[in-house]
Short mmCIF file of C-alpha atoms in Angstrom, two decimals:
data_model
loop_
_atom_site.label_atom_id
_atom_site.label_comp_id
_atom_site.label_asym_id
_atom_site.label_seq_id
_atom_site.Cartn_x
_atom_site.Cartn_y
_atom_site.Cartn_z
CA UNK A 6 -12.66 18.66 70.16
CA UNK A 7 -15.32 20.12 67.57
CA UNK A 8 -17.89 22.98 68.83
CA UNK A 9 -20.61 23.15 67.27
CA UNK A 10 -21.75 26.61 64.65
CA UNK A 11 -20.01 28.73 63.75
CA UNK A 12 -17.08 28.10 66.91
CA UNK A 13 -16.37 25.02 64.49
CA UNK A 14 -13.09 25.45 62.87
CA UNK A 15 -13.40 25.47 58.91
CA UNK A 16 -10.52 24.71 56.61
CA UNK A 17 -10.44 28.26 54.30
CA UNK A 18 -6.77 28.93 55.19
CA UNK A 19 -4.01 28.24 52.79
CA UNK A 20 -1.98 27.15 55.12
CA UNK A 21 -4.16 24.26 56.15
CA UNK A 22 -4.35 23.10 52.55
CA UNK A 23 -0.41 23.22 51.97
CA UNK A 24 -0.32 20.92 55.20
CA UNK A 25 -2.58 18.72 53.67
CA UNK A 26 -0.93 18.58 50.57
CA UNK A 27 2.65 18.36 51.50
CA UNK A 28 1.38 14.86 53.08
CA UNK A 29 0.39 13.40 49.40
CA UNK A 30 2.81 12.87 46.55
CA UNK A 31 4.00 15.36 44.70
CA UNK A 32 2.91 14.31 41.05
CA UNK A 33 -0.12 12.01 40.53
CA UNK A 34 1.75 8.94 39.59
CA UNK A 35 3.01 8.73 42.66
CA UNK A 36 -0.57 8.35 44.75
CA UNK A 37 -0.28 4.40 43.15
CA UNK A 38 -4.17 3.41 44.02
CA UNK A 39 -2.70 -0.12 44.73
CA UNK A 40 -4.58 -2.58 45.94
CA UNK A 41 -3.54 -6.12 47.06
CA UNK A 42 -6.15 -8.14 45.82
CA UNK A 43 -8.87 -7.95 43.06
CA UNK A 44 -11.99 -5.99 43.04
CA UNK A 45 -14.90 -5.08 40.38
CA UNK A 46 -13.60 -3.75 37.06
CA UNK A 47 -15.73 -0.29 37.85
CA UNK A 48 -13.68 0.14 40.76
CA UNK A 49 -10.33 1.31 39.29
CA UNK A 50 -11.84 3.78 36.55
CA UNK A 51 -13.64 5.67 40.22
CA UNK A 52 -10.12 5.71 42.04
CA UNK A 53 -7.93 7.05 38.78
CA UNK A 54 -10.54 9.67 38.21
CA UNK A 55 -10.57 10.72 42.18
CA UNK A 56 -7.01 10.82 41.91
CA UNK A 57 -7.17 13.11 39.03
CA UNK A 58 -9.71 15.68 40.48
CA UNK A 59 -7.19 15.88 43.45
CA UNK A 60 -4.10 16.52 41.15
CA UNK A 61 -5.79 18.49 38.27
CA UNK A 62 -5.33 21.95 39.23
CA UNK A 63 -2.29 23.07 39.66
CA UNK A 64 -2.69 24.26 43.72
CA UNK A 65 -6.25 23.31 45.54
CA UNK A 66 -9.03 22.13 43.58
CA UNK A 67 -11.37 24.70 42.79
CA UNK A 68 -15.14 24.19 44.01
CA UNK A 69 -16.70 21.64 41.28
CA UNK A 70 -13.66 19.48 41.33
CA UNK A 71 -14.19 19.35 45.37
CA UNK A 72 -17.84 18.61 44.93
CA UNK A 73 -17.10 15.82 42.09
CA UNK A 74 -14.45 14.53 44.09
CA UNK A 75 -16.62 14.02 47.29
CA UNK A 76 -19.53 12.51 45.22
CA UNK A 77 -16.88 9.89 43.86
CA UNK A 78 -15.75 9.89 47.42
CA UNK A 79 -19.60 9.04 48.27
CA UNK A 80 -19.40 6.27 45.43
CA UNK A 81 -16.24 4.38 47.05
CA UNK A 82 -17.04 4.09 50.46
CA UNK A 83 -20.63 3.12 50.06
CA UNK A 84 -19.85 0.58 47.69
CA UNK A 85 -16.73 -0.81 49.56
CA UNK A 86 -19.02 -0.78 52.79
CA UNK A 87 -21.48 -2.86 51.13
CA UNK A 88 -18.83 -5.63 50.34
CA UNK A 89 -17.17 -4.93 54.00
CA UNK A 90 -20.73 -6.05 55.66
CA UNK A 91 -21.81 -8.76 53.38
CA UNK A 92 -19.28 -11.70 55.09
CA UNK A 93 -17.71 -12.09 57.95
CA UNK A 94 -14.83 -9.33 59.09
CA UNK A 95 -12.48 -12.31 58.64
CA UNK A 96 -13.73 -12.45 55.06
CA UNK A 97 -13.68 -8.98 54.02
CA UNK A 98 -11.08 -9.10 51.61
CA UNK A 99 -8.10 -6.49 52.34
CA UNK A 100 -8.47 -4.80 48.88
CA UNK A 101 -11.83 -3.64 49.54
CA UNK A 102 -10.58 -2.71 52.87
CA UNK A 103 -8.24 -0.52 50.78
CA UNK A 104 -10.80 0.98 48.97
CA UNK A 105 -12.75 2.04 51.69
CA UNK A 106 -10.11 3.59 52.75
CA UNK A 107 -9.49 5.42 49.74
CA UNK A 108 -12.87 6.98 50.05
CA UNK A 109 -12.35 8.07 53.32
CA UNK A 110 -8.98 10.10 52.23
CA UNK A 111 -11.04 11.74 48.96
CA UNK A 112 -13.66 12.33 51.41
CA UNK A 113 -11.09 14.03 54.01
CA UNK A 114 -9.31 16.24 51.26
CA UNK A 115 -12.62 17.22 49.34
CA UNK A 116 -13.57 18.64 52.72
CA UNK A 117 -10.49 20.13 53.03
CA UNK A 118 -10.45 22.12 49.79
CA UNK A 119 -13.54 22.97 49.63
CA UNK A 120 -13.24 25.06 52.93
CA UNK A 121 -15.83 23.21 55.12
CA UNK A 122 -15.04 22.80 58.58
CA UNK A 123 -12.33 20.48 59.65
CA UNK A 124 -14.54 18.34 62.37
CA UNK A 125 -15.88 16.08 58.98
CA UNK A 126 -12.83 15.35 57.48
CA UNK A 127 -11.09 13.90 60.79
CA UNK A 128 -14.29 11.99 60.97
CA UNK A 129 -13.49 10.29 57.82
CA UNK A 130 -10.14 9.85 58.42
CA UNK A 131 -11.31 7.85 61.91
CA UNK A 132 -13.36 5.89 59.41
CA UNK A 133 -11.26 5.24 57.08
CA UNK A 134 -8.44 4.06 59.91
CA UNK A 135 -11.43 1.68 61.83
CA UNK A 136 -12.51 -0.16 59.28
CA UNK A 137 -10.01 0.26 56.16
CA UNK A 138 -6.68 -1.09 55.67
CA UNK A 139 -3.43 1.40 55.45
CA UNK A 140 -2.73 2.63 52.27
CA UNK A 141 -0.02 5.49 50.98
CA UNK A 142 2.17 4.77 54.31
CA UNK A 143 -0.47 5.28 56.63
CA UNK A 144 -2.04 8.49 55.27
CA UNK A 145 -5.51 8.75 56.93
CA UNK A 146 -3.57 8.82 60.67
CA UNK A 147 -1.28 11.52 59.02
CA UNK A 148 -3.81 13.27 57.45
CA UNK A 149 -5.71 12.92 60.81
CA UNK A 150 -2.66 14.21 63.22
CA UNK A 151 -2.23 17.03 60.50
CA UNK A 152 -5.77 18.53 61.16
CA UNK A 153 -6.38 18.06 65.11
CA UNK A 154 -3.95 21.27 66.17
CA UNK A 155 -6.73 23.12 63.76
CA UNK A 156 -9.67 22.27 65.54
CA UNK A 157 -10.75 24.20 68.92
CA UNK A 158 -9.89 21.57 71.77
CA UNK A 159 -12.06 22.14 75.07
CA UNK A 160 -11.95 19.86 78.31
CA UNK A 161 -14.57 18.58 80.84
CA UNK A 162 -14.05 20.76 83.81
CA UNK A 163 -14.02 19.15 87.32
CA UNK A 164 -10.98 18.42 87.86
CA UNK A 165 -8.91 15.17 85.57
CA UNK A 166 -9.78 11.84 87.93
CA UNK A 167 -12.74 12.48 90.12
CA UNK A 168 -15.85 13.30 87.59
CA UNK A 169 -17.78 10.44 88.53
CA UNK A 170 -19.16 10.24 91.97
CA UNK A 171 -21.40 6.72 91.79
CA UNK A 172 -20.35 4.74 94.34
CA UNK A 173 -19.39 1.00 93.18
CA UNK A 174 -19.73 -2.24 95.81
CA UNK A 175 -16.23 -2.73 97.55
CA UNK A 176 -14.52 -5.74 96.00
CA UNK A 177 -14.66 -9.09 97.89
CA UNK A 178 -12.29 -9.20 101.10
CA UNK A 179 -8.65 -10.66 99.84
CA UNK A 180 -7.66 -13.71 101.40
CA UNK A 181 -3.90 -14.50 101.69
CA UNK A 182 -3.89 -17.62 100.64
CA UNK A 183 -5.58 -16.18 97.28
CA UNK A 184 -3.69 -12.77 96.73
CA UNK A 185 -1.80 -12.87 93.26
CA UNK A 186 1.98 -12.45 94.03
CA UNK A 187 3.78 -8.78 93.51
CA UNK A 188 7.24 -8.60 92.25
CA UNK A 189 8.98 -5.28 91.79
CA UNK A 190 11.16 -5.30 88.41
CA UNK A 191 12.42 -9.22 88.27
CA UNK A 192 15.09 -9.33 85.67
CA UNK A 193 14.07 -11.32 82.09
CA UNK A 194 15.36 -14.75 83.48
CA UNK A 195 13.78 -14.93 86.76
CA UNK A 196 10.54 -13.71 85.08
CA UNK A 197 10.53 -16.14 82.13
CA UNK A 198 12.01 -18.90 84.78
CA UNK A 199 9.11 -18.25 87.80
CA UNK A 200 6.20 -17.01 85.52
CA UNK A 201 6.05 -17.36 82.24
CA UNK A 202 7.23 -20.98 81.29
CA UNK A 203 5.22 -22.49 84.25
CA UNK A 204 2.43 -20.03 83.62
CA UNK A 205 1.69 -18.50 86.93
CA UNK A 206 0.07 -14.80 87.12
CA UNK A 207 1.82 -12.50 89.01
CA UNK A 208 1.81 -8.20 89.23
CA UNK A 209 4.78 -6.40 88.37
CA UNK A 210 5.66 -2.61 89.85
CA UNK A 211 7.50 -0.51 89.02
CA UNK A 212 8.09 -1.83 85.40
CA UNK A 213 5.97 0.97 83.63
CA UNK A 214 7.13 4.01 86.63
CA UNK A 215 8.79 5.93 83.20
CA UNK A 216 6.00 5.52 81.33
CA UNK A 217 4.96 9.18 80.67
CA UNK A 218 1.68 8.16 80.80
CA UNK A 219 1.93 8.23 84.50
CA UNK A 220 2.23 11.84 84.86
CA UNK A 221 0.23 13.17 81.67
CA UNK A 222 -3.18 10.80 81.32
CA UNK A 223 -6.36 12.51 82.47
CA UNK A 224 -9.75 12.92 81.10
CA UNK A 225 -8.69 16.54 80.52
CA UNK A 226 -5.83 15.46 78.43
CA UNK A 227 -7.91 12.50 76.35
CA UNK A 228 -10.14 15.89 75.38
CA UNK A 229 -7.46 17.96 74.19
CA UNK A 230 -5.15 14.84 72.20
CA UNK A 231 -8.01 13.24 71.44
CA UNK A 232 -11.82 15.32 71.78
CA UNK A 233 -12.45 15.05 68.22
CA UNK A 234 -11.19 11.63 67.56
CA UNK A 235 -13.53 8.75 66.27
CA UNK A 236 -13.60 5.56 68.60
CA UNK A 237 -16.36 2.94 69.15
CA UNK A 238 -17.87 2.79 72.01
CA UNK A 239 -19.33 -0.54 74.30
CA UNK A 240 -22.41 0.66 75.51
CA UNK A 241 -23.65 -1.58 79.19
CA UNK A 242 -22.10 -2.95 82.15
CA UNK A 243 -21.05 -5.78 79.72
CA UNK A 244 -20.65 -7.46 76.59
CA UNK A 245 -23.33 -10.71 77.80
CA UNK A 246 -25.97 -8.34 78.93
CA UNK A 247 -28.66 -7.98 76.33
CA UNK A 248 -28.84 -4.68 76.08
CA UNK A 249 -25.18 -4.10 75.65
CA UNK A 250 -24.11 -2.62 72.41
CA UNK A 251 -21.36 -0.70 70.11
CA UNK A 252 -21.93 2.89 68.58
CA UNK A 253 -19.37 5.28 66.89
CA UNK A 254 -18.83 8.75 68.38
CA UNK A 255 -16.16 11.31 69.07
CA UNK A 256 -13.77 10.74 72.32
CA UNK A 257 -15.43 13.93 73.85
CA UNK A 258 -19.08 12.60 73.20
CA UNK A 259 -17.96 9.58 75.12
CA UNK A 260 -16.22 11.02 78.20
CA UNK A 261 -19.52 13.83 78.54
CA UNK A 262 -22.13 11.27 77.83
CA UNK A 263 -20.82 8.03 79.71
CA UNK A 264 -17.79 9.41 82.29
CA UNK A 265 -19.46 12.72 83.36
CA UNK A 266 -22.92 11.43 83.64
CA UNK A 267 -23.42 8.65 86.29
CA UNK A 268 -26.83 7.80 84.87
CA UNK A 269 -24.73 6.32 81.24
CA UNK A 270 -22.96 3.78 81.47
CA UNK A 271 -20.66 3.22 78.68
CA UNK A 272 -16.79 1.78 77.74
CA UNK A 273 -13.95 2.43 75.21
CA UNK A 274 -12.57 -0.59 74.52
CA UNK A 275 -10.34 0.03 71.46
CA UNK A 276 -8.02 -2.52 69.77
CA UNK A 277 -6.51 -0.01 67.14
CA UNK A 278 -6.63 3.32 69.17
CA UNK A 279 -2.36 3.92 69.65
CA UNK A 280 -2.56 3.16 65.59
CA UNK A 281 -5.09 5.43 65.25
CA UNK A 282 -3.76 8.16 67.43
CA UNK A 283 0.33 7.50 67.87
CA UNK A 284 0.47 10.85 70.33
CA UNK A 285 -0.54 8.31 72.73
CA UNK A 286 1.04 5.81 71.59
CA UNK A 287 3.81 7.97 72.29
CA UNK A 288 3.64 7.94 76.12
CA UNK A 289 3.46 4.32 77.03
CA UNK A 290 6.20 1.60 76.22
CA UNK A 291 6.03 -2.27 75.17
CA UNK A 292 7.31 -4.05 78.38
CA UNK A 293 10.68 -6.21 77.75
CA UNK A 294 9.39 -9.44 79.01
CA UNK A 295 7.31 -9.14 75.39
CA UNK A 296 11.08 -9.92 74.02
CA UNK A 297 10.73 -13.46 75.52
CA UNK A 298 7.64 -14.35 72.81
CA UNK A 299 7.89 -16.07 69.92
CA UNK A 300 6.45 -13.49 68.24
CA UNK A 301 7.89 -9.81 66.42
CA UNK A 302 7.14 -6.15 67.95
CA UNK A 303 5.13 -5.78 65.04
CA UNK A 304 2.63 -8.71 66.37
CA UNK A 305 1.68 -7.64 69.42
CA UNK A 306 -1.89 -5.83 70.17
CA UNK A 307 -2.21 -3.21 72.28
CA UNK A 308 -5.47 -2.47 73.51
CA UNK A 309 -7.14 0.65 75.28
CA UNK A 310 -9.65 0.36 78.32
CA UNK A 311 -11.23 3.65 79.45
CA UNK A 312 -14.29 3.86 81.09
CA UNK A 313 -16.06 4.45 84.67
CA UNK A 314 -16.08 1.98 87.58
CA UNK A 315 -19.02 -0.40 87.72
CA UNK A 316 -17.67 -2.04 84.21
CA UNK A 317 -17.05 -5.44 83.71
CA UNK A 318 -15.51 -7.65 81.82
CA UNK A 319 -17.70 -11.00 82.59
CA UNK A 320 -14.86 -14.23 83.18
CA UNK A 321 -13.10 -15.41 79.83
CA UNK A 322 -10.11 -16.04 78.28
CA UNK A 323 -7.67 -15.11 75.52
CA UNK A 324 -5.72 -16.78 73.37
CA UNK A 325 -2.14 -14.98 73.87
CA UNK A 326 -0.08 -13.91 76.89
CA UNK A 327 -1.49 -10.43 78.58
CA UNK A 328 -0.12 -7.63 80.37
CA UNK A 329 -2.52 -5.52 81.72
CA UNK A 330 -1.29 -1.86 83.35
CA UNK A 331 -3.10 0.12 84.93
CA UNK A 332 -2.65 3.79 84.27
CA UNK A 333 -5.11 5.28 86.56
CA UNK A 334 -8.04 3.86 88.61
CA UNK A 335 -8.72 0.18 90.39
CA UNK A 336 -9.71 -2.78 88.82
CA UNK A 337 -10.67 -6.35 90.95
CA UNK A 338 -9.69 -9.02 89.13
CA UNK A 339 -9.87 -12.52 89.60
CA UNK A 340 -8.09 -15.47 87.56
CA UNK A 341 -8.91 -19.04 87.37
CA UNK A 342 -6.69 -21.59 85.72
CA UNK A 343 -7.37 -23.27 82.32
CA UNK A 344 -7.51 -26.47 84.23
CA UNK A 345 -10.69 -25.04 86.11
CA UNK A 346 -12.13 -24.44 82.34
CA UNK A 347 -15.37 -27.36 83.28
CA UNK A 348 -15.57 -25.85 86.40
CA UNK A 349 -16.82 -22.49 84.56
CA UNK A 350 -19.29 -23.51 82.74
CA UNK A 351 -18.00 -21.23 79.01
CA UNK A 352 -21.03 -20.91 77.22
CA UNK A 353 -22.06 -23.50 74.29
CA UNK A 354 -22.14 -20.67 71.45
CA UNK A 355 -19.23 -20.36 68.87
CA UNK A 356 -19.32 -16.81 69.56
CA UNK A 357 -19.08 -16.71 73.54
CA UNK A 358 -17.75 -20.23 73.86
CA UNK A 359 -14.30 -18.45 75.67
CA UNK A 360 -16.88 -16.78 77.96
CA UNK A 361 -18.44 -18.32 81.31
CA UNK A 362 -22.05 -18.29 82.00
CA UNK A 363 -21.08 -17.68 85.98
CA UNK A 364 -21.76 -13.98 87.53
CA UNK A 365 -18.52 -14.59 89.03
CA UNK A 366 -19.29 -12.27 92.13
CA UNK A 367 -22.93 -13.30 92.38
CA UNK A 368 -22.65 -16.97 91.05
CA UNK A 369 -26.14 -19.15 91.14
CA UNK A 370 -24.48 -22.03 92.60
CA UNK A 371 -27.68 -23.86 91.83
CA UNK A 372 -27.45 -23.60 88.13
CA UNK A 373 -23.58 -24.02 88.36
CA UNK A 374 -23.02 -26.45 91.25
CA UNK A 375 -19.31 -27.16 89.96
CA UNK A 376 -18.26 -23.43 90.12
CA UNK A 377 -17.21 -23.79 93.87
CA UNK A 378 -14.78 -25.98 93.54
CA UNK A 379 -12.92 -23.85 91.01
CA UNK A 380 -9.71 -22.21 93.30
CA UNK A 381 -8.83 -18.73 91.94
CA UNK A 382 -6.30 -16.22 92.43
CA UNK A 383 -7.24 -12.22 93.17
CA UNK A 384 -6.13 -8.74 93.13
CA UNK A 385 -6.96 -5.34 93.01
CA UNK A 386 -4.54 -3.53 90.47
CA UNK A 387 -3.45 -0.19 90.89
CA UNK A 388 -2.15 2.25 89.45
CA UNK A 389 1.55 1.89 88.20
CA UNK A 390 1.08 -2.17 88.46
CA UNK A 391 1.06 -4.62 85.33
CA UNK A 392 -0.48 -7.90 85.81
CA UNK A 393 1.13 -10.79 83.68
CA UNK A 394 -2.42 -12.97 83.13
CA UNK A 395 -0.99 -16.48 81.33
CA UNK A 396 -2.13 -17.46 77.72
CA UNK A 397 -5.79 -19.27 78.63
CA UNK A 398 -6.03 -17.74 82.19
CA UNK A 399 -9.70 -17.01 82.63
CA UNK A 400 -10.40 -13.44 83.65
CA UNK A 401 -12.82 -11.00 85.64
CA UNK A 402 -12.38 -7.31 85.82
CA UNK A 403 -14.62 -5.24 87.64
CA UNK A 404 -13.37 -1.17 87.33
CA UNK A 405 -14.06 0.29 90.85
CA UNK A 406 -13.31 3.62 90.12
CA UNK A 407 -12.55 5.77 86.39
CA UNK A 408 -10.02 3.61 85.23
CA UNK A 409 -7.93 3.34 82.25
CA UNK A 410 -5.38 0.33 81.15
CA UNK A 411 -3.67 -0.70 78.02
CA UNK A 412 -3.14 -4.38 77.72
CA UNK A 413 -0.16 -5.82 75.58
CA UNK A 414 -1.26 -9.18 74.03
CA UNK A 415 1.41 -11.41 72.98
CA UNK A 416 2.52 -15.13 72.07
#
């Protein structure tokens, strides 16, 4: 991760700059600028002339092509971000996704050859990668993986699991008649005949045992792969409290500000961070029951969870088949069936309306008289388990402890 001062690492070596560069085409026809939709006719004029600042010289641009090409680089991505915010996300057409994410790389490499430090330029490429679309075969997570080994890496120290010591409420007593079934590696048929075509939950060990995840995740190693990464961050116990809310900042702001300190309470929930940083996408595998979907490898999500215990994830549901493993930590979870869906009282709202209004663990039976007779299955996952949760299952996940999962969604 970055220091701060002058321990921050700056980008005056050659070296650096050939890496950089060996990553781009060689002549500046090849860098295409394409774009898969149309935008403003002043648009293309900025990229062509970006591109040619970058290619001009015939090594590293000297210092007033770096500062023109980072005040173009300015230009792009504040006038892409203005079209990115003024719909809806579903809206934002790809193209200016594109050309935000052009900025972000003209950004990165005007940094880069103008020998600032490198903590900036990985910043950009986070931006680019968050809320841009992939252009020049996925450059910006390239460029990004290219400049981490320069930057000085530093851990928390206290040891990789135990940092936080708040203590959480124990999870509700198990009954047996409510315990989710555990099967240990069922073969594709007896899986896809027992669980997934009538849709019944059910935890899986020793599926994910290889997974070299197992043996390598720790809050010391998300500092060193990842310290000076750019991830947003939930902020609250969860998403329906009022306060609750999302901020950008680097992976080792996170794990000092909201795993460290027990007065913070804070969550990465990322949807594009094994895109964003493939050298941990590197240690966990897609299970093979995914093979049994209608669906390609190429559609299913992946998702990060990382975060202290006393998080929650208040009881919804999701519109494709989940696996959830758990790398390290406990999670209680409880599951109700889509046929309980009146019983939980989802809220009215378009934009919670696959979210109950129930405190599942503290409901106000007066307010929701009905929840009672909803029957529900429980567990407490561990670590090394997967827990198949049905397309439509409702869901509650309380972390008990530092926890991290990756969930695998899928149709």
């Amino acid at each position: 991760m970055a220091a701060s001062g002058s321990a921050e690492s700056a980008s005056d070596s050659p070296a650096v700059w050939a890496e950089v560069r060996a990553l781009l085409p060689r002549a500046e026809e090849g860098l295409t600028l394409a774009l898969s939709g149309e935008v403003e006719d002043c648009v293309p004029p900025l990229l062509l002339r970006a591109r040619t600042l970058l290619y001009g010289a015939a090594g590293r641009p000297g210092a007033g092509a770096a500062a023109a090409l980072e005040r173009l680089s300015d230009v792009l991505r504040d006038y892409s971000w203005e079209k990115l915010n003024a719909v809806p996300w579903r809206e934002v057409s790809k193209a200016w996704r594109q050309v935000y994410a052009y900025g972000c790389l003209f950004g990165a490499l005007a940094e880069v050859a103008a020998g600032r430090p490198l903590a900036r330029a990985v910043r950009l490429c986070d931006l680019g990668l968050l809320m841009g679309a992939a252009v020049l075969d996925n450059v910006l997570s390239r460029l990004a993986r290219a400049l981490q080994p320069h930057l000085p890496r530093a851990a928390p120290g206290g040891g990789a699991r135990a940092e936080r010591v708040r203590l959480q409420p124990p999870p509700p007593a198990l009954q047996p008649q409510e315990v989710i079934p555990h099967l240990r590696c069922p073969s594709l048929e007896r899986f896809r005949d027992c669980y997934l075509i009538p849709q019944r939950p059910v935890v899986l060990e020793g599926v994910m045992d290889h997974w070299p995840c197992m043996k390598k995740w720790s809050v010391d190693y998300f500092c060193q792969v990842a310290g000076c990464r750019t991830v947003p961050v939930e902020l609250g116990v969860r998403y329906t409290d009022e306060e609750w809310s999302q901020q950008l900042m680097t992976v080792s702001d996170f794990i000092s500000q909201y795993i460290m300190d027990e007065n913070n309470v804070g969550y990465l929930a990322q949807h594009q961070l094994f895109d964003q940083i493939p050298e941990l996408k590197e240690d966990i595998s897609i299970p093979d029951y995914c093979c049994l979907g209608e669906g390609e490898e190429d559609d299913i999500t992946i998702n990060a969870w990382f975060g202290p215990g006393g998080t929650i994830s208040p009881l919804h549901q999701d519109p494709q088949q989940n696996f959830l493993a758990q790398v390290f930590g406990r999670k209680y979870i409880r599951l109700y069936s889509p046929q309980d869906s009146e019983n939980l009282y989802p809220h009215e709202s378009q934009i919670l309306h696959n979210t109950s209004q129930v405190d599942v663990e503290d409901p106000d039976l007066v307010k929701f008289p009905n929840f009672k007779k909803a029957a529900f299955q429980s567990c407490i996952l561990m670590p090394g388990q997967i827990l198949f949760i049905p397309v439509k299952y409702w869901h509650y996940v309380r972390s008990l402890e530092l926890s991290f999962s990756v969930s695998f969604w899928w149709s």
